[in-house]
């Protein structure tokens, strides 16, 4: 379900950008639909809303800010370049995670882990050099997204509580939505009112336009919620390998659906990058497993 929802989200998201290129507004819709879903879930008691205090709120605000920034910049990249290219660049996320762990959190990163990241950097470089849909907006936005999600991971560690993941993600979504609304109004508001909405409705009709925005928001929320819940239920190694396979699925399906032409060099670079992510994920998860076993012993 995690894979299925993620693939559908990415395809529908790109289809919307093909006739409605307003990533800031679409980012708001993604979060808004999820927030409405969470509020209705709380009202019916599935799940029961966990109380939040000022201390927890202070911990969640940095997480939500990084989530909002990473989400918006991902969407700017999706709107600017091919889905497959954005996902190739986002394969660099483990590199930023390792760098932040080493230089910000002061954690010692083994040389084997650094070496496993070399194929990721090399593969992304090869893919970027010959990518047919390359432009700097898409590339830089995807890189900012990587950095934002890295800091989200760091702040999430500090915000670990006894609250279940469903409630935590609901609160993060609500706060992130508040961060996303002002830039959407400032950057895209005048264009949307002048011709953005009218152009989209003229191209696909009001019913399809509203329906697409609702469903893309629904798929976005559900795939994120399932990814969070999956992490709670499986070993880190299983989740890490699953996350890599998910990226392969998304890249593969986006190429098939949109008929994106990729050069042989881009394909080779993407494969090298994905293989590097798989190797990194495997080594990292194995280290965590050994750490856990040492604590139990």
C-alpha positions as protocol buffer text, in pm:
chain_id: "A"
residue {
  index: 1
  type: UNK
  ca { x: 0 y: 0 z: 0 }
}
residue {
  index: 2
  type: UNK
  ca { x: 290 y: 233 z: 81 }
}
residue {
  index: 3
  type: UNK
  ca { x: 441 y: 179 z: -267 }
}
residue {
  index: 4
  type: UNK
  ca { x: 105 y: 193 z: -444 }
}
residue {
  index: 5
  type: UNK
  ca { x: -4 y: 521 z: -280 }
}
residue {
  index: 6
  type: UNK
  ca { x: 339 y: 679 z: -337 }
}
residue {
  index: 7
  type: UNK
  ca { x: 346 y: 589 z: -708 }
}
residue {
  index: 8
  type: UNK
  ca { x: -11 y: 716 z: -761 }
}
residue {
  index: 9
  type: UNK
  ca { x: 71 y: 1039 z: -574 }
}
residue {
  index: 10
  type: UNK
  ca { x: 381 y: 1110 z: -785 }
}
residue {
  index: 11
  type: UNK
  ca { x: 203 y: 1042 z: -1116 }
}
residue {
  index: 12
  type: UNK
  ca { x: -109 y: 1246 z: -1030 }
}
residue {
  index: 13
  type: UNK
  ca { x: 106 y: 1526 z: -886 }
}
residue {
  index: 14
  type: UNK
  ca { x: 307 y: 1561 z: -1208 }
}
residue {
  index: 15
  type: UNK
  ca { x: -9 y: 1545 z: -1422 }
}
residue {
  index: 16
  type: UNK
  ca { x: -150 y: 1840 z: -1224 }
}
residue {
  index: 17
  type: UNK
  ca { x: 171 y: 2041 z: -1277 }
}
residue {
  index: 18
  type: UNK
  ca { x: 144 y: 1981 z: -1651 }
}
residue {
  index: 19
  type: UNK
  ca { x: -172 y: 2198 z: -1660 }
}
residue {
  index: 20
  type: UNK
  ca { x: -144 y: 2390 z: -1328 }
}
residue {
  index: 21
  type: UNK
  ca { x: 223 y: 2484 z: -1258 }
}
residue {
  index: 22
  type: UNK
  ca { x: 180 y: 2634 z: -910 }
}
residue {
  index: 23
  type: UNK
  ca { x: 381 y: 2418 z: -665 }
}
residue {
  index: 24
  type: UNK
  ca { x: 339 y: 2648 z: -362 }
}
residue {
  index: 25
  type: UNK
  ca { x: -40 y: 2634 z: -385 }
}
residue {
  index: 26
  type: UNK
  ca { x: -46 y: 2260 z: -458 }
}
residue {
  index: 27
  type: UNK
  ca { x: 180 y: 2202 z: -153 }
}
residue {
  index: 28
  type: UNK
  ca { x: -78 y: 2381 z: 61 }
}
residue {
  index: 29
  type: UNK
  ca { x: -355 y: 2161 z: -82 }
}
residue {
  index: 30
  type: UNK
  ca { x: -154 y: 1843 z: -6 }
}
residue {
  index: 31
  type: UNK
  ca { x: -128 y: 1942 z: 360 }
}
residue {
  index: 32
  type: UNK
  ca { x: -480 y: 2092 z: 384 }
}
residue {
  index: 33
  type: UNK
  ca { x: -649 y: 1771 z: 268 }
}
residue {
  index: 34
  type: UNK
  ca { x: -436 y: 1574 z: 517 }
}
residue {
  index: 35
  type: UNK
  ca { x: -523 y: 1810 z: 802 }
}
residue {
  index: 36
  type: UNK
  ca { x: -898 y: 1786 z: 727 }
}
residue {
  index: 37
  type: UNK
  ca { x: -860 y: 1406 z: 720 }
}
residue {
  index: 38
  type: UNK
  ca { x: -683 y: 1416 z: 1061 }
}
residue {
  index: 39
  type: UNK
  ca { x: -948 y: 1644 z: 1215 }
}
residue {
  index: 40
  type: UNK
  ca { x: -1232 y: 1417 z: 1097 }
}
residue {
  index: 41
  type: UNK
  ca { x: -1039 y: 1113 z: 1230 }
}
residue {
  index: 42
  type: UNK
  ca { x: -1007 y: 1282 z: 1570 }
}
residue {
  index: 43
  type: UNK
  ca { x: -1378 y: 1371 z: 1575 }
}
residue {
  index: 44
  type: UNK
  ca { x: -1480 y: 1006 z: 1520 }
}
residue {
  index: 45
  type: UNK
  ca { x: -1209 y: 884 z: 1759 }
}
residue {
  index: 46
  type: UNK
  ca { x: -997 y: 690 z: 1506 }
}
residue {
  index: 47
  type: UNK
  ca { x: -744 y: 753 z: 1649 }
}
residue {
  index: 48
  type: UNK
  ca { x: -825 y: 935 z: 1970 }
}
residue {
  index: 49
  type: UNK
  ca { x: -657 y: 1276 z: 1973 }
}
residue {
  index: 50
  type: UNK
  ca { x: -353 y: 1284 z: 2202 }
}
residue {
  index: 51
  type: UNK
  ca { x: -329 y: 1603 z: 2413 }
}
residue {
  index: 52
  type: UNK
  ca { x: -48 y: 1847 z: 2332 }
}
residue {
  index: 53
  type: UNK
  ca { x: 123 y: 2091 z: 2569 }
}
residue {
  index: 54
  type: UNK
  ca { x: 352 y: 2391 z: 2514 }
}
residue {
  index: 55
  type: UNK
  ca { x: 667 y: 2182 z: 2573 }
}
residue {
  index: 56
  type: UNK
  ca { x: 578 y: 1931 z: 2301 }
}
residue {
  index: 57
  type: UNK
  ca { x: 464 y: 2212 z: 2072 }
}
residue {
  index: 58
  type: UNK
  ca { x: 808 y: 2377 z: 2099 }
}
residue {
  index: 59
  type: UNK
  ca { x: 970 y: 2046 z: 2004 }
}
residue {
  index: 60
  type: UNK
  ca { x: 740 y: 1988 z: 1706 }
}
residue {
  index: 61
  type: UNK
  ca { x: 761 y: 2339 z: 1553 }
}
residue {
  index: 62
  type: UNK
  ca { x: 1118 y: 2293 z: 1413 }
}
residue {
  index: 63
  type: UNK
  ca { x: 1020 y: 1948 z: 1279 }
}
residue {
  index: 64
  type: UNK
  ca { x: 712 y: 2095 z: 1110 }
}
residue {
  index: 65
  type: UNK
  ca { x: 909 y: 2387 z: 964 }
}
residue {
  index: 66
  type: UNK
  ca { x: 1164 y: 2150 z: 806 }
}
residue {
  index: 67
  type: UNK
  ca { x: 878 y: 1928 z: 685 }
}
residue {
  index: 68
  type: UNK
  ca { x: 708 y: 2231 z: 523 }
}
residue {
  index: 69
  type: UNK
  ca { x: 1029 y: 2360 z: 358 }
}
residue {
  index: 70
  type: UNK
  ca { x: 1126 y: 2013 z: 232 }
}
residue {
  index: 71
  type: UNK
  ca { x: 775 y: 1951 z: 100 }
}
residue {
  index: 72
  type: UNK
  ca { x: 746 y: 2282 z: -87 }
}
residue {
  index: 73
  type: UNK
  ca { x: 1094 y: 2258 z: -243 }
}
residue {
  index: 74
  type: UNK
  ca { x: 1024 y: 1897 z: -350 }
}
residue {
  index: 75
  type: UNK
  ca { x: 713 y: 2019 z: -529 }
}
residue {
  index: 76
  type: UNK
  ca { x: 897 y: 2309 z: -693 }
}
residue {
  index: 77
  type: UNK
  ca { x: 1141 y: 2048 z: -827 }
}
residue {
  index: 78
  type: UNK
  ca { x: 862 y: 1812 z: -940 }
}
residue {
  index: 79
  type: UNK
  ca { x: 701 y: 2100 z: -1131 }
}
residue {
  index: 80
  type: UNK
  ca { x: 1030 y: 2202 z: -1296 }
}
residue {
  index: 81
  type: UNK
  ca { x: 1182 y: 1868 z: -1406 }
}
residue {
  index: 82
  type: UNK
  ca { x: 1091 y: 1503 z: -1468 }
}
residue {
  index: 83
  type: UNK
  ca { x: 974 y: 1305 z: -1162 }
}
residue {
  index: 84
  type: UNK
  ca { x: 1247 y: 1048 z: -1224 }
}
residue {
  index: 85
  type: UNK
  ca { x: 1518 y: 1318 z: -1211 }
}
residue {
  index: 86
  type: UNK
  ca { x: 1389 y: 1468 z: -884 }
}
residue {
  index: 87
  type: UNK
  ca { x: 1389 y: 1124 z: -723 }
}
residue {
  index: 88
  type: UNK
  ca { x: 1743 y: 1061 z: -846 }
}
residue {
  index: 89
  type: UNK
  ca { x: 1861 y: 1386 z: -678 }
}
residue {
  index: 90
  type: UNK
  ca { x: 1666 y: 1299 z: -362 }
}
residue {
  index: 91
  type: UNK
  ca { x: 1866 y: 975 z: -348 }
}
residue {
  index: 92
  type: UNK
  ca { x: 2140 y: 1200 z: -202 }
}
residue {
  index: 93
  type: UNK
  ca { x: 1941 y: 1239 z: 121 }
}
residue {
  index: 94
  type: UNK
  ca { x: 2144 y: 968 z: 308 }
}
residue {
  index: 95
  type: UNK
  ca { x: 2463 y: 1165 z: 229 }
}
residue {
  index: 96
  type: UNK
  ca { x: 2322 y: 1477 z: 395 }
}
residue {
  index: 97
  type: UNK
  ca { x: 2198 y: 1265 z: 688 }
}
residue {
  index: 98
  type: UNK
  ca { x: 2545 y: 1118 z: 741 }
}
residue {
  index: 99
  type: UNK
  ca { x: 2712 y: 1462 z: 717 }
}
residue {
  index: 100
  type: UNK
  ca { x: 2466 y: 1612 z: 968 }
}
residue {
  index: 101
  type: UNK
  ca { x: 2512 y: 1319 z: 1207 }
}
residue {
  index: 102
  type: UNK
  ca { x: 2891 y: 1355 z: 1192 }
}
residue {
  index: 103
  type: UNK
  ca { x: 2931 y: 1733 z: 1200 }
}
residue {
  index: 104
  type: UNK
  ca { x: 2618 y: 1857 z: 1381 }
}
residue {
  index: 105
  type: UNK
  ca { x: 2523 y: 1577 z: 1621 }
}
residue {
  index: 106
  type: UNK
  ca { x: 2885 y: 1473 z: 1675 }
}
residue {
  index: 107
  type: UNK
  ca { x: 2818 y: 1106 z: 1603 }
}
residue {
  index: 108
  type: UNK
  ca { x: 3106 y: 899 z: 1470 }
}
residue {
  index: 109
  type: UNK
  ca { x: 3028 y: 769 z: 1120 }
}
residue {
  index: 110
  type: UNK
  ca { x: 3233 y: 460 z: 1023 }
}
residue {
  index: 111
  type: UNK
  ca { x: 3444 y: 478 z: 707 }
}
residue {
  index: 112
  type: UNK
  ca { x: 3244 y: 190 z: 555 }
}
residue {
  index: 113
  type: UNK
  ca { x: 2931 y: 404 z: 571 }
}
residue {
  index: 114
  type: UNK
  ca { x: 3104 y: 700 z: 404 }
}
residue {
  index: 115
  type: UNK
  ca { x: 3243 y: 470 z: 132 }
}
residue {
  index: 116
  type: UNK
  ca { x: 2896 y: 329 z: 64 }
}
residue {
  index: 117
  type: UNK
  ca { x: 2780 y: 683 z: -14 }
}
residue {
  index: 118
  type: UNK
  ca { x: 3039 y: 732 z: -290 }
}
residue {
  index: 119
  type: UNK
  ca { x: 2828 y: 547 z: -553 }
}
residue {
  index: 120
  type: UNK
  ca { x: 2530 y: 768 z: -461 }
}
residue {
  index: 121
  type: UNK
  ca { x: 2722 y: 1091 z: -524 }
}
residue {
  index: 122
  type: UNK
  ca { x: 2886 y: 953 z: -841 }
}
residue {
  index: 123
  type: UNK
  ca { x: 2557 y: 814 z: -975 }
}
residue {
  index: 124
  type: UNK
  ca { x: 2366 y: 1139 z: -917 }
}
residue {
  index: 125
  type: UNK
  ca { x: 2649 y: 1337 z: -1083 }
}
residue {
  index: 126
  type: UNK
  ca { x: 2642 y: 1111 z: -1391 }
}
residue {
  index: 127
  type: UNK
  ca { x: 2262 y: 1132 z: -1414 }
}
residue {
  index: 128
  type: UNK
  ca { x: 2259 y: 1512 z: -1371 }
}
residue {
  index: 129
  type: UNK
  ca { x: 2519 y: 1574 z: -1643 }
}
residue {
  index: 130
  type: UNK
  ca { x: 2307 y: 1420 z: -1918 }
}
residue {
  index: 131
  type: UNK
  ca { x: 1951 y: 1454 z: -1783 }
}
residue {
  index: 132
  type: UNK
  ca { x: 1733 y: 1584 z: -2068 }
}
residue {
  index: 133
  type: UNK
  ca { x: 1494 y: 1770 z: -1837 }
}
residue {
  index: 134
  type: UNK
  ca { x: 1771 y: 1932 z: -1630 }
}
residue {
  index: 135
  type: UNK
  ca { x: 1729 y: 2288 z: -1509 }
}
residue {
  index: 136
  type: UNK
  ca { x: 1880 y: 2464 z: -1208 }
}
residue {
  index: 137
  type: UNK
  ca { x: 1545 y: 2537 z: -1039 }
}
residue {
  index: 138
  type: UNK
  ca { x: 1460 y: 2167 z: -1027 }
}
residue {
  index: 139
  type: UNK
  ca { x: 1810 y: 2066 z: -919 }
}
residue {
  index: 140
  type: UNK
  ca { x: 1858 y: 2328 z: -644 }
}
residue {
  index: 141
  type: UNK
  ca { x: 1503 y: 2278 z: -509 }
}
residue {
  index: 142
  type: UNK
  ca { x: 1561 y: 1902 z: -477 }
}
residue {
  index: 143
  type: UNK
  ca { x: 1890 y: 1970 z: -294 }
}
residue {
  index: 144
  type: UNK
  ca { x: 1721 y: 2213 z: -51 }
}
residue {
  index: 145
  type: UNK
  ca { x: 1458 y: 1946 z: 6 }
}
residue {
  index: 146
  type: UNK
  ca { x: 1734 y: 1697 z: 96 }
}
residue {
  index: 147
  type: UNK
  ca { x: 1883 y: 1939 z: 350 }
}
residue {
  index: 148
  type: UNK
  ca { x: 1539 y: 2022 z: 497 }
}
residue {
  index: 149
  type: UNK
  ca { x: 1446 y: 1657 z: 544 }
}
residue {
  index: 150
  type: UNK
  ca { x: 1788 y: 1593 z: 701 }
}
residue {
  index: 151
  type: UNK
  ca { x: 1721 y: 1862 z: 963 }
}
residue {
  index: 152
  type: UNK
  ca { x: 1370 y: 1722 z: 1006 }
}
residue {
  index: 153
  type: UNK
  ca { x: 1528 y: 1389 z: 1103 }
}
residue {
  index: 154
  type: UNK
  ca { x: 1760 y: 1564 z: 1352 }
}
residue {
  index: 155
  type: UNK
  ca { x: 1477 y: 1760 z: 1517 }
}
residue {
  index: 156
  type: UNK
  ca { x: 1253 y: 1450 z: 1513 }
}
residue {
  index: 157
  type: UNK
  ca { x: 1510 y: 1271 z: 1731 }
}
residue {
  index: 158
  type: UNK
  ca { x: 1479 y: 1553 z: 1985 }
}
residue {
  index: 159
  type: UNK
  ca { x: 1098 y: 1546 z: 1964 }
}
residue {
  index: 160
  type: UNK
  ca { x: 1061 y: 1171 z: 2030 }
}
residue {
  index: 161
  type: UNK
  ca { x: 777 y: 1127 z: 2277 }
}
residue {
  index: 162
  type: UNK
  ca { x: 535 y: 864 z: 2402 }
}
residue {
  index: 163
  type: UNK
  ca { x: 275 y: 995 z: 2156 }
}
residue {
  index: 164
  type: UNK
  ca { x: 187 y: 752 z: 1875 }
}
residue {
  index: 165
  type: UNK
  ca { x: 315 y: 825 z: 1524 }
}
residue {
  index: 166
  type: UNK
  ca { x: -34 y: 893 z: 1381 }
}
residue {
  index: 167
  type: UNK
  ca { x: -96 y: 1179 z: 1626 }
}
residue {
  index: 168
  type: UNK
  ca { x: 258 y: 1315 z: 1590 }
}
residue {
  index: 169
  type: UNK
  ca { x: 224 y: 1327 z: 1211 }
}
residue {
  index: 170
  type: UNK
  ca { x: -119 y: 1495 z: 1243 }
}
residue {
  index: 171
  type: UNK
  ca { x: 22 y: 1775 z: 1460 }
}
residue {
  index: 172
  type: UNK
  ca { x: 324 y: 1818 z: 1229 }
}
residue {
  index: 173
  type: UNK
  ca { x: 88 y: 1846 z: 929 }
}
residue {
  index: 174
  type: UNK
  ca { x: -121 y: 2116 z: 1098 }
}
residue {
  index: 175
  type: UNK
  ca { x: 184 y: 2327 z: 1193 }
}
residue {
  index: 176
  type: UNK
  ca { x: 348 y: 2273 z: 850 }
}
residue {
  index: 177
  type: UNK
  ca { x: 28 y: 2393 z: 679 }
}
residue {
  index: 178
  type: UNK
  ca { x: 47 y: 2722 z: 873 }
}
residue {
  index: 179
  type: UNK
  ca { x: 407 y: 2767 z: 751 }
}
residue {
  index: 180
  type: UNK
  ca { x: 314 y: 2695 z: 387 }
}
residue {
  index: 181
  type: UNK
  ca { x: 15 y: 2931 z: 347 }
}
residue {
  index: 182
  type: UNK
  ca { x: 196 y: 3272 z: 362 }
}
residue {
  index: 183
  type: UNK
  ca { x: 459 y: 3199 z: 90 }
}
residue {
  index: 184
  type: UNK
  ca { x: 188 y: 3049 z: -135 }
}
residue {
  index: 185
  type: UNK
  ca { x: -22 y: 3366 z: -101 }
}
residue {
  index: 186
  type: UNK
  ca { x: 279 y: 3598 z: -155 }
}
residue {
  index: 187
  type: UNK
  ca { x: 453 y: 3408 z: -439 }
}
residue {
  index: 188
  type: UNK
  ca { x: 157 y: 3272 z: -637 }
}
residue {
  index: 189
  type: UNK
  ca { x: -154 y: 3448 z: -502 }
}
residue {
  index: 190
  type: UNK
  ca { x: -176 y: 3732 z: -763 }
}
residue {
  index: 191
  type: UNK
  ca { x: -110 y: 3495 z: -1057 }
}
residue {
  index: 192
  type: UNK
  ca { x: -366 y: 3242 z: -933 }
}
residue {
  index: 193
  type: UNK
  ca { x: -639 y: 3505 z: -903 }
}
residue {
  index: 194
  type: UNK
  ca { x: -549 y: 3668 z: -1234 }
}
residue {
  index: 195
  type: UNK
  ca { x: -528 y: 3362 z: -1460 }
}
residue {
  index: 196
  type: UNK
  ca { x: -403 y: 3047 z: -1275 }
}
residue {
  index: 197
  type: UNK
  ca { x: -739 y: 2904 z: -1169 }
}
residue {
  index: 198
  type: UNK
  ca { x: -917 y: 3013 z: -1487 }
}
residue {
  index: 199
  type: UNK
  ca { x: -651 y: 2855 z: -1711 }
}
residue {
  index: 200
  type: UNK
  ca { x: -667 y: 2522 z: -1526 }
}
residue {
  index: 201
  type: UNK
  ca { x: -1049 y: 2513 z: -1534 }
}
residue {
  index: 202
  type: UNK
  ca { x: -1048 y: 2601 z: -1906 }
}
residue {
  index: 203
  type: UNK
  ca { x: -807 y: 2312 z: -1977 }
}
residue {
  index: 204
  type: UNK
  ca { x: -964 y: 2029 z: -1770 }
}
residue {
  index: 205
  type: UNK
  ca { x: -1293 y: 2160 z: -1627 }
}
residue {
  index: 206
  type: UNK
  ca { x: -1384 y: 2255 z: -1270 }
}
residue {
  index: 207
  type: UNK
  ca { x: -1487 y: 1904 z: -1159 }
}
residue {
  index: 208
  type: UNK
  ca { x: -1163 y: 1737 z: -1270 }
}
residue {
  index: 209
  type: UNK
  ca { x: -951 y: 2022 z: -1131 }
}
residue {
  index: 210
  type: UNK
  ca { x: -1107 y: 2003 z: -784 }
}
residue {
  index: 211
  type: UNK
  ca { x: -1112 y: 1622 z: -793 }
}
residue {
  index: 212
  type: UNK
  ca { x: -740 y: 1604 z: -887 }
}
residue {
  index: 213
  type: UNK
  ca { x: -643 y: 1841 z: -604 }
}
residue {
  index: 214
  type: UNK
  ca { x: -848 y: 1645 z: -351 }
}
residue {
  index: 215
  type: UNK
  ca { x: -710 y: 1305 z: -451 }
}
residue {
  index: 216
  type: UNK
  ca { x: -346 y: 1418 z: -476 }
}
residue {
  index: 217
  type: UNK
  ca { x: -376 y: 1557 z: -122 }
}
residue {
  index: 218
  type: UNK
  ca { x: -537 y: 1235 z: -2 }
}
residue {
  index: 219
  type: UNK
  ca { x: -267 y: 1015 z: -156 }
}
residue {
  index: 220
  type: UNK
  ca { x: 6 y: 1243 z: -16 }
}
residue {
  index: 221
  type: UNK
  ca { x: -127 y: 1217 z: 339 }
}
residue {
  index: 222
  type: UNK
  ca { x: -199 y: 844 z: 328 }
}
residue {
  index: 223
  type: UNK
  ca { x: 140 y: 743 z: 184 }
}
residue {
  index: 224
  type: UNK
  ca { x: 322 y: 951 z: 447 }
}
residue {
  index: 225
  type: UNK
  ca { x: 104 y: 810 z: 723 }
}
residue {
  index: 226
  type: UNK
  ca { x: 162 y: 452 z: 602 }
}
residue {
  index: 227
  type: UNK
  ca { x: 538 y: 511 z: 578 }
}
residue {
  index: 228
  type: UNK
  ca { x: 541 y: 634 z: 940 }
}
residue {
  index: 229
  type: UNK
  ca { x: 327 y: 345 z: 1060 }
}
residue {
  index: 230
  type: UNK
  ca { x: 538 y: 93 z: 866 }
}
residue {
  index: 231
  type: UNK
  ca { x: 853 y: 212 z: 1042 }
}
residue {
  index: 232
  type: UNK
  ca { x: 683 y: 137 z: 1376 }
}
residue {
  index: 233
  type: UNK
  ca { x: 604 y: -221 z: 1273 }
}
residue {
  index: 234
  type: UNK
  ca { x: 918 y: -349 z: 1098 }
}
residue {
  index: 235
  type: UNK
  ca { x: 1292 y: -373 z: 1160 }
}
residue {
  index: 236
  type: UNK
  ca { x: 1504 y: -78 z: 1040 }
}
residue {
  index: 237
  type: UNK
  ca { x: 1671 y: -298 z: 777 }
}
residue {
  index: 238
  type: UNK
  ca { x: 1335 y: -399 z: 628 }
}
residue {
  index: 239
  type: UNK
  ca { x: 1219 y: -37 z: 617 }
}
residue {
  index: 240
  type: UNK
  ca { x: 1548 y: 87 z: 469 }
}
residue {
  index: 241
  type: UNK
  ca { x: 1543 y: -168 z: 186 }
}
residue {
  index: 242
  type: UNK
  ca { x: 1172 y: -98 z: 132 }
}
residue {
  index: 243
  type: UNK
  ca { x: 1240 y: 274 z: 99 }
}
residue {
  index: 244
  type: UNK
  ca { x: 1503 y: 213 z: -171 }
}
residue {
  index: 245
  type: UNK
  ca { x: 1272 y: -19 z: -365 }
}
residue {
  index: 246
  type: UNK
  ca { x: 996 y: 244 z: -340 }
}
residue {
  index: 247
  type: UNK
  ca { x: 1219 y: 498 z: -516 }
}
residue {
  index: 248
  type: UNK
  ca { x: 1293 y: 246 z: -794 }
}
residue {
  index: 249
  type: UNK
  ca { x: 918 y: 188 z: -837 }
}
residue {
  index: 250
  type: UNK
  ca { x: 843 y: 560 z: -856 }
}
residue {
  index: 251
  type: UNK
  ca { x: 1120 y: 629 z: -1111 }
}
residue {
  index: 252
  type: UNK
  ca { x: 1018 y: 328 z: -1323 }
}
residue {
  index: 253
  type: UNK
  ca { x: 646 y: 407 z: -1328 }
}
residue {
  index: 254
  type: UNK
  ca { x: 702 y: 780 z: -1395 }
}
residue {
  index: 255
  type: UNK
  ca { x: 916 y: 697 z: -1700 }
}
residue {
  index: 256
  type: UNK
  ca { x: 647 y: 456 z: -1830 }
}
residue {
  index: 257
  type: UNK
  ca { x: 350 y: 690 z: -1766 }
}
residue {
  index: 258
  type: UNK
  ca { x: 503 y: 1014 z: -1892 }
}
residue {
  index: 259
  type: UNK
  ca { x: 721 y: 857 z: -2161 }
}
residue {
  index: 260
  type: UNK
  ca { x: 1021 y: 1053 z: -2040 }
}
residue {
  index: 261
  type: UNK
  ca { x: 1322 y: 998 z: -2264 }
}
residue {
  index: 262
  type: UNK
  ca { x: 1637 y: 933 z: -2063 }
}
residue {
  index: 263
  type: UNK
  ca { x: 1986 y: 889 z: -2204 }
}
residue {
  index: 264
  type: UNK
  ca { x: 2183 y: 571 z: -2142 }
}
residue {
  index: 265
  type: UNK
  ca { x: 2420 y: 768 z: -1918 }
}
residue {
  index: 266
  type: UNK
  ca { x: 2129 y: 902 z: -1708 }
}
residue {
  index: 267
  type: UNK
  ca { x: 1993 y: 548 z: -1669 }
}
residue {
  index: 268
  type: UNK
  ca { x: 2335 y: 415 z: -1562 }
}
residue {
  index: 269
  type: UNK
  ca { x: 2381 y: 705 z: -1317 }
}
residue {
  index: 270
  type: UNK
  ca { x: 2037 y: 646 z: -1164 }
}
residue {
  index: 271
  type: UNK
  ca { x: 2108 y: 273 z: -1118 }
}
residue {
  index: 272
  type: UNK
  ca { x: 2447 y: 346 z: -954 }
}
residue {
  index: 273
  type: UNK
  ca { x: 2283 y: 601 z: -719 }
}
residue {
  index: 274
  type: UNK
  ca { x: 2001 y: 363 z: -619 }
}
residue {
  index: 275
  type: UNK
  ca { x: 2253 y: 80 z: -562 }
}
residue {
  index: 276
  type: UNK
  ca { x: 2454 y: 314 z: -339 }
}
residue {
  index: 277
  type: UNK
  ca { x: 2143 y: 404 z: -136 }
}
residue {
  index: 278
  type: UNK
  ca { x: 2066 y: 33 z: -96 }
}
residue {
  index: 279
  type: UNK
  ca { x: 2421 y: -38 z: 25 }
}
residue {
  index: 280
  type: UNK
  ca { x: 2414 y: 258 z: 266 }
}
residue {
  index: 281
  type: UNK
  ca { x: 2071 y: 155 z: 401 }
}
residue {
  index: 282
  type: UNK
  ca { x: 2189 y: -203 z: 452 }
}
residue {
  index: 283
  type: UNK
  ca { x: 2507 y: -102 z: 643 }
}
residue {
  index: 284
  type: UNK
  ca { x: 2324 y: 162 z: 853 }
}
residue {
  index: 285
  type: UNK
  ca { x: 2043 y: -75 z: 950 }
}
residue {
  index: 286
  type: UNK
  ca { x: 2293 y: -350 z: 1035 }
}
residue {
  index: 287
  type: UNK
  ca { x: 2481 y: -107 z: 1265 }
}
residue {
  index: 288
  type: UNK
  ca { x: 2157 y: -13 z: 1442 }
}
residue {
  index: 289
  type: UNK
  ca { x: 2068 y: -380 z: 1485 }
}
residue {
  index: 290
  type: UNK
  ca { x: 2411 y: -455 z: 1637 }
}
residue {
  index: 291
  type: UNK
  ca { x: 2373 y: -155 z: 1870 }
}
residue {
  index: 292
  type: UNK
  ca { x: 2035 y: -283 z: 1986 }
}
residue {
  index: 293
  type: UNK
  ca { x: 2167 y: -633 z: 2047 }
}
residue {
  index: 294
  type: UNK
  ca { x: 2460 y: -493 z: 2247 }
}
residue {
  index: 295
  type: UNK
  ca { x: 2217 y: -301 z: 2471 }
}
residue {
  index: 296
  type: UNK
  ca { x: 2003 y: -613 z: 2524 }
}
residue {
  index: 297
  type: UNK
  ca { x: 2313 y: -821 z: 2609 }
}
